[in-house]
Amino acid sequence: MTRERLLSKLLALLVVLLQPLAAGAQESGSEEARKKDETASPAPELTQVETTEERREGLDRKLDSSLSEFDALILREQEILEQRREAAGAAGGGAGAGTAPGGGGEGTGEEGGAGEEGGGGNEGSEGTAGATAEGTGDSPDEATGEEVARDGDAPEAESETGEVSNGRVPADVGDGRDDDIVARQLREAAMKEEDPELRERLWDEYRAYKFGEKKKETEG
Amino acid sequence: MIREGVMTKTVRVAVLSSALALLSVPPAALALDDEPVEALQAVQEVPEDRLLDVGVHVFDSGIPEDEYTRFVLEEKGVFEEIRKSEARWIPMNLKRTLESTGYWGAVRMVPSATSVDVIVEGAIVSSTGKKLEIDVVVFDATGRSWLSKRYKQEADPLGYEEDATDEPFQSLYNRIANDLLKKRSDLDPEDFAEIRRVSELKFANDLAPAAFSSYLAVKKGKYSPARLPADGDPMMARVSEIRERDHMFVDTLNEYYADLYAKMEVPYRGWRSASYEEQMALDELNRAAKWRKILGAAAIFGGIMASREGREWSNVGEVAVLGGMVAIMDGLDKSAQTQMHREALKELAGSFDSEVQELLFDVEGEVLRLKGSVETQYASWRQILRDLFAAETGIAIDPNTVVSPPPQ
């Protein structure tokens, strides 16, 4: 009897001890079930509105991101073009530019009058190109002279590896020894850029390109 | 009867003496066909709503695919790579000329599928250092024809002088610019607005046909706006964002063409200048040879006729026959010299062809790479816009539907 009473007391104690645990488990289980229910069978109208709206927003974000990618692509192209011009200028200078007949400089003043949209960079560069090839020329382009002057500017303290020791190279970008052609052009453009804001953007482009490429290599 | 005989003799003497005199005097070089023409310039700033953007396509080089014809052309000194580079050089000059007038909005060299207010297409018929001949066709976004004309121009020799800065065929570009200006001045104010609107809607329709195809009406190949997007239309706002990028892309493309222009300018000018000299010498020899052969034949004929008249004319006749034979021999000798000049021209062209090939290859490689990247972006934008249209309207679009862009 005593034994039976002892057993019943032990059982009662166990029930008392296990009750909170069981309740906790029941509570969490119902929470999970509720969450599951929420995702599995929400109010139909609410979901449709949210999804449409979210979808539109998501697509707009995707478009914005694609447009930004495109802007970066164009920026890279501009840098490549700049490099090409500089290379052509250097080659022309070495070969004795200025012996050729003049001409070919592009006017920008008249485009301004014509209200050309977004063509300024282009026209300026044509002036550069003409100036680079010819050295001089009876061109109406004021930019020609400016570009010649810029072409004539010597890069600061260039080392044998082409590194500019002007303190503009961020510590995290490495020494660029393993750069491919695109990375090298981005790096050089960033090092030569005078505008600090644009320079930082170029370094960002360089990082994005280089570390993106490295990631691809390791994945491949 | 006696009078008639005297007259005949007088005429013969005149013919003979003229022929003998002409044999010793080469004909003067022909004058240029065309007088120099200046491009008309805007005297004041053109209002924004009257500025039409112009897209100039790369010209047709005029080199056929057929290998045999290409070989025949090469024998005549017409080389493929030179023509290909000229097919980019000439539109670039035209672009610059149009820009310089101040009458136009943005003037760009554009890929063929780009929607622009005014489109200029062209084909090279003939191009040497001495003469340029091109076909030009111009139409606007609505499909209205502006111009379809062949332009010919002889080079201005001043353009080949050592310190010259002008393009030797600048007058040809100026004439095209002036003709376009004339057509532009025929437009009514509402025509300007319509051309710009149609050009914008064509671009939108190309990107998002599901959303914009109903905005354009086409009747007998002419486009007009069927209706207009509401102010603040979100889809149109997105298309405008993309169009801005399209302009950036085309501007970048133009910089590559400008790069080619700059790089080929010196060798091209050198080649054209040498070609001009050779061609002038060749034409001169051709004329002289032809002239001498004709007059030589005339002198021989006159000499024979004179010898028949009697003793007093026989000496004159013999001299004329002899002179005529010498002239014909000289004419034949000049023909041999023209062949030398032809060979020299071919050699010059062949050498420049190799030089320009490398430049062309380099720039076209870059252009193709850029176009490839941009095409991928366009495909992505088309997809996003299609999904956005579906999300906003609830109209699902079959992604496999192929919508061809409207013809320009």
XYZ file of C-alpha atoms in Angstrom:
628
model
C 0.000 0.000 0.000
C 2.761 2.290 1.052
C 4.538 1.269 -2.039
C 1.475 2.060 -4.134
C 1.091 5.442 -2.460
C 4.731 6.158 -3.054
C 4.384 5.307 -6.706
C 1.294 7.502 -7.112
C 3.135 10.411 -5.444
C 6.054 9.930 -7.746
C 3.732 9.924 -10.723
C 2.018 13.096 -9.506
C 5.411 14.728 -9.090
C 6.404 13.719 -12.559
C 3.194 15.166 -13.967
C 3.814 18.417 -12.127
C 7.391 18.567 -13.397
C 6.589 17.654 -16.965
C 3.497 19.846 -17.286
C 5.308 23.126 -18.075
C 7.553 21.382 -20.585
C 4.556 19.812 -22.276
C 2.781 23.143 -22.307
C 5.868 24.842 -23.801
C 6.124 22.193 -26.437
C 2.444 22.532 -27.191
C 2.781 26.300 -27.406
C 5.730 26.228 -29.767
C 4.093 23.555 -31.842
C 0.988 25.625 -32.228
C 3.099 28.637 -33.130
C 4.819 26.678 -35.871
C 1.478 25.397 -36.972
C 0.148 28.949 -37.011
C 3.129 30.132 -39.048
C 2.646 27.227 -41.381
C -0.995 28.074 -41.640
C -0.226 31.671 -42.329
C 1.996 30.805 -45.254
C -0.136 27.937 -46.443
C -3.544 29.492 -46.366
C -3.535 33.253 -45.924
C -6.419 35.502 -46.769
C -6.576 35.301 -50.565
C -7.185 39.042 -51.364
C -4.329 40.273 -49.180
C -1.782 37.949 -50.820
C -2.734 38.966 -54.338
C -2.315 42.687 -53.629
C 0.988 42.183 -51.858
C 2.353 39.869 -54.491
C 1.454 42.135 -57.385
C 2.866 45.137 -55.663
C 5.940 43.282 -54.497
C 6.425 41.812 -57.913
C 6.229 45.230 -59.575
C 8.655 46.666 -57.045
C 10.956 43.723 -57.489
C 10.925 44.112 -61.252
C 11.556 47.829 -60.973
C 14.502 47.116 -58.700
C 15.756 44.587 -61.225
C 15.454 47.160 -64.012
C 17.260 49.782 -61.929
C 20.018 47.356 -61.148
C 20.315 46.401 -64.829
C 20.474 50.089 -65.775
C 23.218 50.632 -63.204
C 25.091 47.675 -64.643
C 24.776 49.288 -68.033
C 26.053 52.608 -66.692
C 29.064 50.772 -65.294
C 29.599 49.101 -68.662
C 29.572 52.465 -70.428
C 31.900 53.887 -67.802
C 34.306 51.029 -68.438
C 34.065 51.656 -72.182
C 34.889 55.301 -71.607
C 37.951 54.294 -69.681
C 39.003 51.883 -72.393
C 38.578 54.617 -74.979
C 40.586 57.005 -72.861
C 43.355 54.427 -72.593
C 43.305 53.894 -76.342
C 43.587 57.607 -76.931
C 46.425 57.927 -74.508
C 48.203 54.984 -76.105
C 47.668 56.480 -79.582
C 48.862 59.860 -78.316
C 51.985 58.316 -76.829
C 52.680 56.345 -80.015
C 52.064 59.453 -82.147
C 54.348 61.519 -79.916
C 57.073 58.916 -80.123
C 56.774 58.731 -83.872
C 57.058 62.479 -84.204
C 53.472 63.676 -84.344
C 52.884 66.997 -85.995
C 54.535 66.194 -89.271
C 51.214 65.182 -90.730
C 48.783 67.598 -92.286
C 46.299 69.184 -89.936
C 42.565 68.937 -89.763
C 40.008 66.645 -88.339
C 39.493 68.439 -85.060
C 35.880 68.356 -83.984
C 33.917 71.422 -83.048
C 31.931 71.391 -79.867
C 30.821 74.980 -79.770
C 28.288 74.482 -82.494
C 26.845 71.418 -80.834
C 26.219 73.439 -77.766
C 24.245 75.841 -79.877
C 22.338 72.998 -81.375
C 21.372 71.717 -77.967
C 22.777 68.275 -78.409
C 21.852 65.967 -75.604
C 24.404 63.775 -74.046
C 26.849 64.233 -76.843
C 29.333 66.445 -75.118
C 31.671 63.712 -74.070
C 31.557 62.221 -77.456
C 32.377 65.393 -79.292
C 35.086 66.294 -76.900
C 36.650 62.970 -77.463
C 36.503 63.410 -81.197
C 38.355 66.609 -80.716
C 40.854 64.703 -78.683
C 41.165 62.055 -81.293
C 41.717 64.574 -84.031
C 44.195 66.448 -81.927
C 45.991 63.303 -80.934
C 46.486 62.192 -84.478
C 47.332 65.548 -85.889
C 49.033 67.426 -83.145
C 47.740 70.671 -84.515
C 45.094 71.749 -86.945
C 43.027 74.705 -87.915
C 40.084 73.355 -86.055
C 37.248 75.323 -84.535
C 37.405 73.028 -81.541
C 38.565 74.749 -78.419
C 38.743 71.395 -76.714
C 41.514 70.414 -79.073
C 43.979 72.688 -77.392
C 42.807 71.576 -73.981
C 43.115 67.938 -74.875
C 46.556 68.454 -76.319
C 47.566 70.084 -73.091
C 46.126 67.180 -71.122
C 47.871 64.674 -73.366
C 51.063 66.516 -72.749
C 50.726 66.242 -68.989
C 53.187 63.730 -67.678
C 51.780 61.214 -65.225
C 53.142 61.678 -61.749
C 56.299 59.770 -60.821
C 55.594 56.641 -62.785
C 57.556 53.640 -61.667
C 58.824 50.780 -63.834
C 55.676 48.791 -63.252
C 53.545 51.731 -64.241
C 52.471 52.339 -60.653
C 51.890 55.937 -59.719
C 53.331 56.671 -56.324
C 51.035 59.500 -55.385
C 49.265 57.834 -52.486
C 46.056 57.335 -54.470
C 46.098 53.558 -54.513
C 43.871 52.117 -51.795
C 45.503 49.501 -49.586
C 42.966 46.787 -50.362
C 43.450 46.608 -54.142
C 46.832 44.912 -54.194
C 49.718 45.718 -56.512
C 47.864 44.810 -59.728
C 50.513 42.386 -60.975
C 47.929 39.782 -61.882
C 45.562 42.226 -63.600
C 44.135 41.354 -66.961
C 43.739 44.026 -69.640
C 40.387 45.356 -68.433
C 41.474 45.448 -64.811
C 44.715 47.133 -65.788
C 42.872 49.795 -67.721
C 40.487 50.420 -64.852
C 43.395 50.599 -62.432
C 45.331 53.028 -64.571
C 42.260 55.176 -65.094
C 41.631 55.279 -61.344
C 45.237 56.172 -60.602
C 45.236 59.008 -63.097
C 41.819 60.413 -62.177
C 42.024 63.845 -60.553
C 38.442 64.032 -59.273
C 38.411 62.144 -55.919
C 34.751 61.149 -56.248
C 35.170 59.748 -59.733
C 38.445 58.129 -58.656
C 36.676 56.299 -55.850
C 33.994 55.114 -58.277
C 36.679 53.829 -60.582
C 38.327 51.961 -57.734
C 34.931 50.475 -56.895
C 34.605 49.379 -60.512
C 38.089 47.911 -60.341
C 37.303 45.998 -57.156
C 33.974 44.776 -58.533
C 35.589 43.657 -61.764
C 38.719 42.121 -60.307
C 37.218 40.338 -57.362
C 34.273 39.249 -59.498
C 36.715 37.736 -61.973
C 38.688 36.028 -59.200
C 35.509 34.585 -57.755
C 34.599 33.235 -61.176
C 38.049 31.683 -61.513
C 37.856 29.924 -58.160
C 34.330 28.724 -58.898
C 35.392 27.550 -62.332
C 34.315 76.004 -160.416
C 37.659 77.763 -160.051
C 36.316 79.529 -156.990
C 35.251 76.226 -155.480
C 38.751 74.746 -156.007
C 40.360 77.708 -154.306
C 37.965 77.361 -151.388
C 38.701 73.631 -151.026
C 42.423 74.258 -151.035
C 42.055 77.060 -148.494
C 40.095 74.797 -146.162
C 42.629 71.995 -146.522
C 45.492 74.349 -145.766
C 43.632 75.572 -142.701
C 42.910 72.024 -141.511
C 46.487 70.933 -142.066
C 48.064 73.903 -140.379
C 45.680 73.656 -137.417
C 46.360 69.937 -137.058
C 50.118 70.457 -137.182
C 49.919 73.305 -134.703
C 47.724 71.341 -132.290
C 50.054 68.365 -132.405
C 52.673 70.398 -130.596
C 50.309 71.883 -127.967
C 48.836 69.584 -125.273
C 45.274 70.390 -124.206
C 44.807 72.302 -121.004
C 43.676 70.325 -117.929
C 39.931 70.197 -117.526
C 38.391 72.551 -115.024
C 36.738 71.148 -111.883
C 33.141 70.078 -112.389
C 31.868 71.709 -109.244
C 32.360 75.049 -107.672
C 33.090 75.060 -103.904
C 29.905 75.175 -101.815
C 29.646 76.367 -98.219
C 27.295 74.732 -95.703
C 24.580 77.111 -94.509
C 24.949 77.901 -90.815
C 22.248 78.779 -88.309
C 22.551 82.449 -87.429
C 20.720 82.026 -84.135
C 20.008 79.184 -81.762
C 17.328 76.852 -83.103
C 14.445 76.314 -80.613
C 14.550 72.945 -78.890
C 11.232 71.809 -80.404
C 12.657 72.328 -83.897
C 15.744 70.234 -83.334
C 15.581 66.844 -84.986
C 18.125 64.193 -84.121
C 19.893 62.675 -87.100
C 21.176 59.111 -87.330
C 23.731 58.379 -90.031
C 24.226 54.725 -90.888
C 27.526 53.185 -91.915
C 27.476 53.424 -95.725
C 27.321 50.528 -98.136
C 30.915 50.094 -99.286
C 29.851 49.172 -102.812
C 32.042 46.066 -102.747
C 30.056 43.032 -103.892
C 30.155 39.666 -102.165
C 31.086 37.942 -105.398
C 34.777 37.054 -105.313
C 35.387 37.389 -109.049
C 33.932 40.908 -109.153
C 36.039 41.801 -106.126
C 39.123 40.564 -107.983
C 38.191 42.610 -111.063
C 37.730 45.682 -108.877
C 41.110 45.115 -107.226
C 42.695 45.031 -110.654
C 41.202 48.476 -111.146
C 42.637 49.650 -107.833
C 39.406 49.374 -105.795
C 40.232 47.513 -102.582
C 37.797 46.058 -100.079
C 39.327 47.290 -96.815
C 39.789 50.801 -98.138
C 36.144 50.910 -99.161
C 35.036 49.489 -95.822
C 36.937 52.167 -93.961
C 35.576 54.823 -96.319
C 32.087 53.497 -95.567
C 32.745 54.757 -92.024
C 34.862 57.793 -92.925
C 32.302 59.390 -95.253
C 29.341 59.208 -92.810
C 31.594 60.580 -90.083
C 32.384 63.598 -92.286
C 28.725 64.046 -93.045
C 27.887 63.843 -89.326
C 30.456 66.517 -88.549
C 29.221 68.757 -91.333
C 25.604 68.485 -90.165
C 26.636 69.183 -86.572
C 28.567 72.248 -87.632
C 25.482 73.882 -89.160
C 23.681 74.176 -85.812
C 20.338 73.255 -87.372
C 20.129 69.752 -85.950
C 19.857 68.035 -82.587
C 22.232 65.190 -81.859
C 23.850 63.860 -85.021
C 25.197 60.377 -84.510
C 26.374 57.394 -86.472
C 23.847 54.763 -85.443
C 23.339 51.020 -85.885
C 20.698 50.268 -88.485
C 17.950 49.251 -86.039
C 18.080 52.442 -83.966
C 15.006 54.646 -83.986
C 15.990 58.245 -84.812
C 14.069 61.320 -86.040
C 15.924 61.547 -89.351
C 17.878 58.701 -90.891
C 20.636 59.051 -93.491
C 21.768 56.058 -95.521
C 24.296 55.964 -98.295
C 26.358 53.889 -100.690
C 29.740 54.560 -102.253
C 29.614 54.499 -106.040
C 33.164 55.608 -106.710
C 35.933 56.950 -104.532
C 39.404 57.953 -105.627
C 41.664 60.751 -104.529
C 40.284 62.753 -107.442
C 36.577 62.026 -107.446
C 33.928 60.988 -104.957
C 30.524 59.736 -105.991
C 27.918 58.573 -103.469
C 24.221 57.765 -103.344
C 22.367 59.274 -100.403
C 18.884 58.427 -99.136
C 17.262 60.339 -96.279
C 13.910 59.734 -94.599
C 12.352 60.507 -91.253
C 10.805 58.354 -88.524
C 7.317 58.700 -89.993
C 8.574 57.196 -93.254
C 8.529 60.486 -95.190
C 11.213 60.547 -97.877
C 13.484 63.562 -97.743
C 16.108 62.851 -100.322
C 17.333 60.235 -102.758
C 20.146 61.584 -104.840
C 23.557 60.827 -106.311
C 26.284 63.302 -105.375
C 29.504 63.690 -107.365
C 32.424 65.890 -106.580
C 35.933 66.431 -107.838
C 38.501 66.950 -105.109
C 39.529 70.459 -104.263
C 43.294 70.342 -104.949
C 43.860 72.804 -102.105
C 42.715 70.035 -99.769
C 45.863 68.077 -100.633
C 48.343 70.850 -99.954
C 50.797 70.115 -97.182
C 49.296 72.490 -94.642
C 45.693 71.947 -95.742
C 43.103 71.422 -93.037
C 39.979 71.060 -95.136
C 38.558 67.845 -96.451
C 39.122 67.787 -100.251
C 35.489 66.764 -100.804
C 33.989 69.093 -98.200
C 31.769 70.728 -100.820
C 29.993 67.414 -101.364
C 29.128 67.151 -97.661
C 28.092 70.804 -97.647
C 25.752 70.195 -100.581
C 24.088 67.292 -98.774
C 23.751 69.401 -95.610
C 22.180 72.241 -97.601
C 19.761 69.876 -99.348
C 18.691 68.435 -95.990
C 18.229 71.919 -94.621
C 15.999 72.767 -97.563
C 13.822 69.735 -96.823
C 13.746 70.619 -93.148
C 12.557 74.133 -93.908
C 9.608 72.650 -95.834
C 8.294 71.030 -92.623
C 5.362 72.505 -90.703
C 5.739 73.030 -86.936
C 3.453 70.048 -86.266
C 5.613 67.873 -88.525
C 8.556 68.356 -86.154
C 6.452 67.261 -83.182
C 5.064 64.273 -85.058
C 8.470 63.056 -86.226
C 9.855 63.223 -82.687
C 6.798 61.522 -81.218
C 6.835 58.693 -83.748
C 10.548 58.172 -83.231
C 9.989 57.876 -79.461
C 7.010 55.529 -79.873
C 8.953 53.340 -82.300
C 11.683 52.985 -79.723
C 9.102 52.151 -77.031
C 7.371 49.697 -79.335
C 10.639 47.954 -80.082
C 11.340 47.504 -76.363
C 7.841 46.746 -75.105
C 5.588 45.888 -78.032
C 2.866 44.539 -75.748
C 2.544 47.926 -74.116
C 3.094 50.252 -77.061
C 2.071 48.614 -80.317
C -1.369 50.201 -80.146
C 0.123 53.684 -79.906
C 1.405 53.629 -83.496
C -0.677 53.632 -86.651
C 0.810 52.498 -89.948
C -0.803 53.346 -93.238
C 0.914 52.737 -96.589
C 4.288 52.612 -94.909
C 3.748 55.915 -93.082
C 3.757 55.978 -89.281
C 1.696 58.304 -87.123
C 0.831 58.343 -83.412
C -2.520 56.586 -82.909
C -2.669 57.819 -79.315
C -0.290 59.187 -76.750
C 0.816 57.806 -73.396
C -0.643 59.629 -70.383
C 1.567 62.120 -68.558
C 3.617 60.239 -66.019
C 2.892 56.849 -67.585
C 5.249 54.585 -65.604
C 5.988 52.350 -68.570
C 6.937 55.339 -70.729
C 9.101 56.667 -67.894
C 10.996 53.364 -67.862
C 11.377 53.453 -71.640
C 12.750 56.999 -71.406
C 15.327 55.806 -68.879
C 16.371 53.099 -71.299
C 16.453 55.527 -74.217
C 18.903 57.693 -72.323
C 21.122 54.621 -72.027
C 20.661 53.956 -75.714
C 22.013 57.421 -76.444
C 24.970 56.723 -74.158
C 25.669 53.506 -76.018
C 25.457 55.202 -79.428
C 27.706 58.024 -78.222
C 30.269 55.461 -77.084
C 29.998 53.714 -80.434
C 30.617 57.059 -82.101
C 33.752 57.503 -80.089
C 35.075 54.260 -81.522
C 34.276 55.526 -85.021
C 35.955 58.828 -84.162
C 38.939 56.786 -83.002
C 39.086 55.039 -86.369
C 38.702 58.400 -88.115
C 41.583 59.891 -86.163
C 43.834 56.910 -86.717
C 43.222 56.633 -90.432
C 43.260 60.349 -91.146
C 46.985 60.725 -91.791
C 47.513 57.572 -93.889
C 44.222 58.119 -95.720
C 45.077 61.694 -96.584
C 48.497 60.544 -97.752
C 47.010 57.812 -99.904
C 44.361 60.063 -101.396
C 46.873 62.778 -102.130
C 49.191 60.360 -103.934
C 46.209 58.807 -105.681
C 45.081 62.283 -106.762
C 48.491 63.037 -108.306
C 48.584 59.711 -110.098
C 45.012 60.026 -111.297
C 45.612 63.543 -112.604
C 48.722 62.375 -114.461
C 46.812 59.387 -115.770
C 43.888 61.472 -117.002
C 46.286 63.942 -118.581
C 48.109 61.170 -120.415
C 44.845 59.572 -121.474
C 43.622 62.839 -122.920
C 46.953 63.609 -124.595
C 47.237 60.109 -126.064
C 43.697 60.213 -127.392
C 44.190 63.733 -128.744
C 47.427 62.877 -130.495
C 46.016 59.746 -132.053
C 43.006 61.627 -133.439
C 45.030 64.544 -134.727
C 47.707 62.219 -136.102
C 45.043 60.374 -138.055
C 43.581 63.678 -139.249
C 47.027 64.905 -140.336
C 47.728 61.710 -142.273
C 44.346 61.926 -143.972
C 44.845 65.618 -144.791
C 48.378 64.940 -146.038
C 47.206 62.228 -148.398
C 44.437 64.439 -149.724
C 46.900 67.319 -150.201
C 49.348 65.137 -152.121
C 46.597 64.304 -154.572
C 46.020 67.996 -155.387
C 49.266 68.395 -157.304
C 52.916 69.090 -157.025
C 52.657 72.376 -155.155
C 50.873 70.568 -152.279
C 52.799 67.311 -152.285
C 55.568 68.527 -149.941
C 53.057 69.834 -147.435
C 51.180 66.550 -147.697
C 54.293 64.489 -146.993
C 55.136 66.607 -143.964
C 51.583 66.186 -142.667
C 51.622 62.407 -143.123
C 54.962 62.176 -141.378
C 53.802 64.443 -138.549
C 50.623 62.410 -138.218
C 52.572 59.167 -137.901
C 54.858 60.675 -135.278
C 51.792 61.885 -133.384
C 50.194 58.437 -133.424
C 53.433 56.842 -132.212
C 53.591 59.431 -129.460
C 49.978 58.687 -128.550
C 50.794 54.974 -128.286
C 53.791 55.778 -126.110
C 51.556 57.820 -123.833
C 49.164 54.859 -123.596
C 52.069 52.794 -122.272
C 52.782 55.511 -119.707
C 49.146 55.492 -118.564
C 49.489 51.785 -117.871
C 52.450 52.593 -115.600
C 50.336 55.120 -113.725
C 47.526 52.591 -113.404
C 49.960 50.123 -111.891
C 51.239 52.807 -109.529
C 47.683 53.608 -108.437
C 46.958 49.952 -107.788
C 50.154 49.571 -105.812
C 49.359 52.617 -103.686
C 45.858 51.328 -102.990
C 47.123 47.846 -102.166
C 49.615 49.231 -99.687
C 47.041 51.471 -97.980
C 44.549 48.598 -97.967
C 46.907 46.535 -95.799
C 47.543 49.489 -93.519
C 43.902 50.339 -92.973
C 42.896 46.682 -92.547
C 44.569 46.547 -89.165
C 42.905 49.761 -87.976
C 39.525 48.607 -89.191
C 39.913 45.201 -87.612
C 40.848 46.752 -84.284
C 37.979 49.235 -84.112
C 35.341 46.927 -85.573
C 36.367 44.298 -83.022
C 35.678 46.778 -80.225
C 32.410 47.870 -81.825
C 31.223 44.269 -82.147
C 32.167 43.514 -78.550
C 30.280 46.565 -77.317
C 27.256 45.796 -79.472
C 27.247 42.238 -78.127
C 27.246 43.390 -74.496
C 24.531 45.906 -75.196
C 22.377 43.375 -77.034
C 22.420 41.206 -73.909
C 21.275 44.184 -71.847
C 18.510 44.972 -74.313
C 17.255 41.406 -74.170
C 17.169 41.663 -70.383
C 15.302 45.005 -70.495
C 12.767 43.649 -72.951
C 12.107 40.741 -70.607
C 11.760 42.976 -67.529
C 9.416 45.365 -69.338
C 7.305 42.444 -70.535
C 7.049 41.130 -66.961
C 6.261 44.598 -65.652
C 3.515 45.034 -68.205
C 2.082 41.662 -67.185
C 2.354 42.539 -63.489
C 0.683 45.919 -63.939
C -2.108 44.915 -66.274
C -2.607 41.313 -65.361
C -2.320 40.436 -69.048
C 0.030 37.496 -69.338
C 2.298 37.568 -72.383
C 3.583 34.488 -74.075
C 7.358 34.804 -73.702
C 7.796 32.946 -76.968
C 5.938 35.582 -78.937
C 8.331 37.008 -81.474
C 7.653 40.628 -82.195
C 9.663 42.082 -84.987
C 10.594 45.699 -84.647
C 8.812 48.000 -87.045
C 10.762 48.737 -90.209
C 12.519 52.074 -90.230
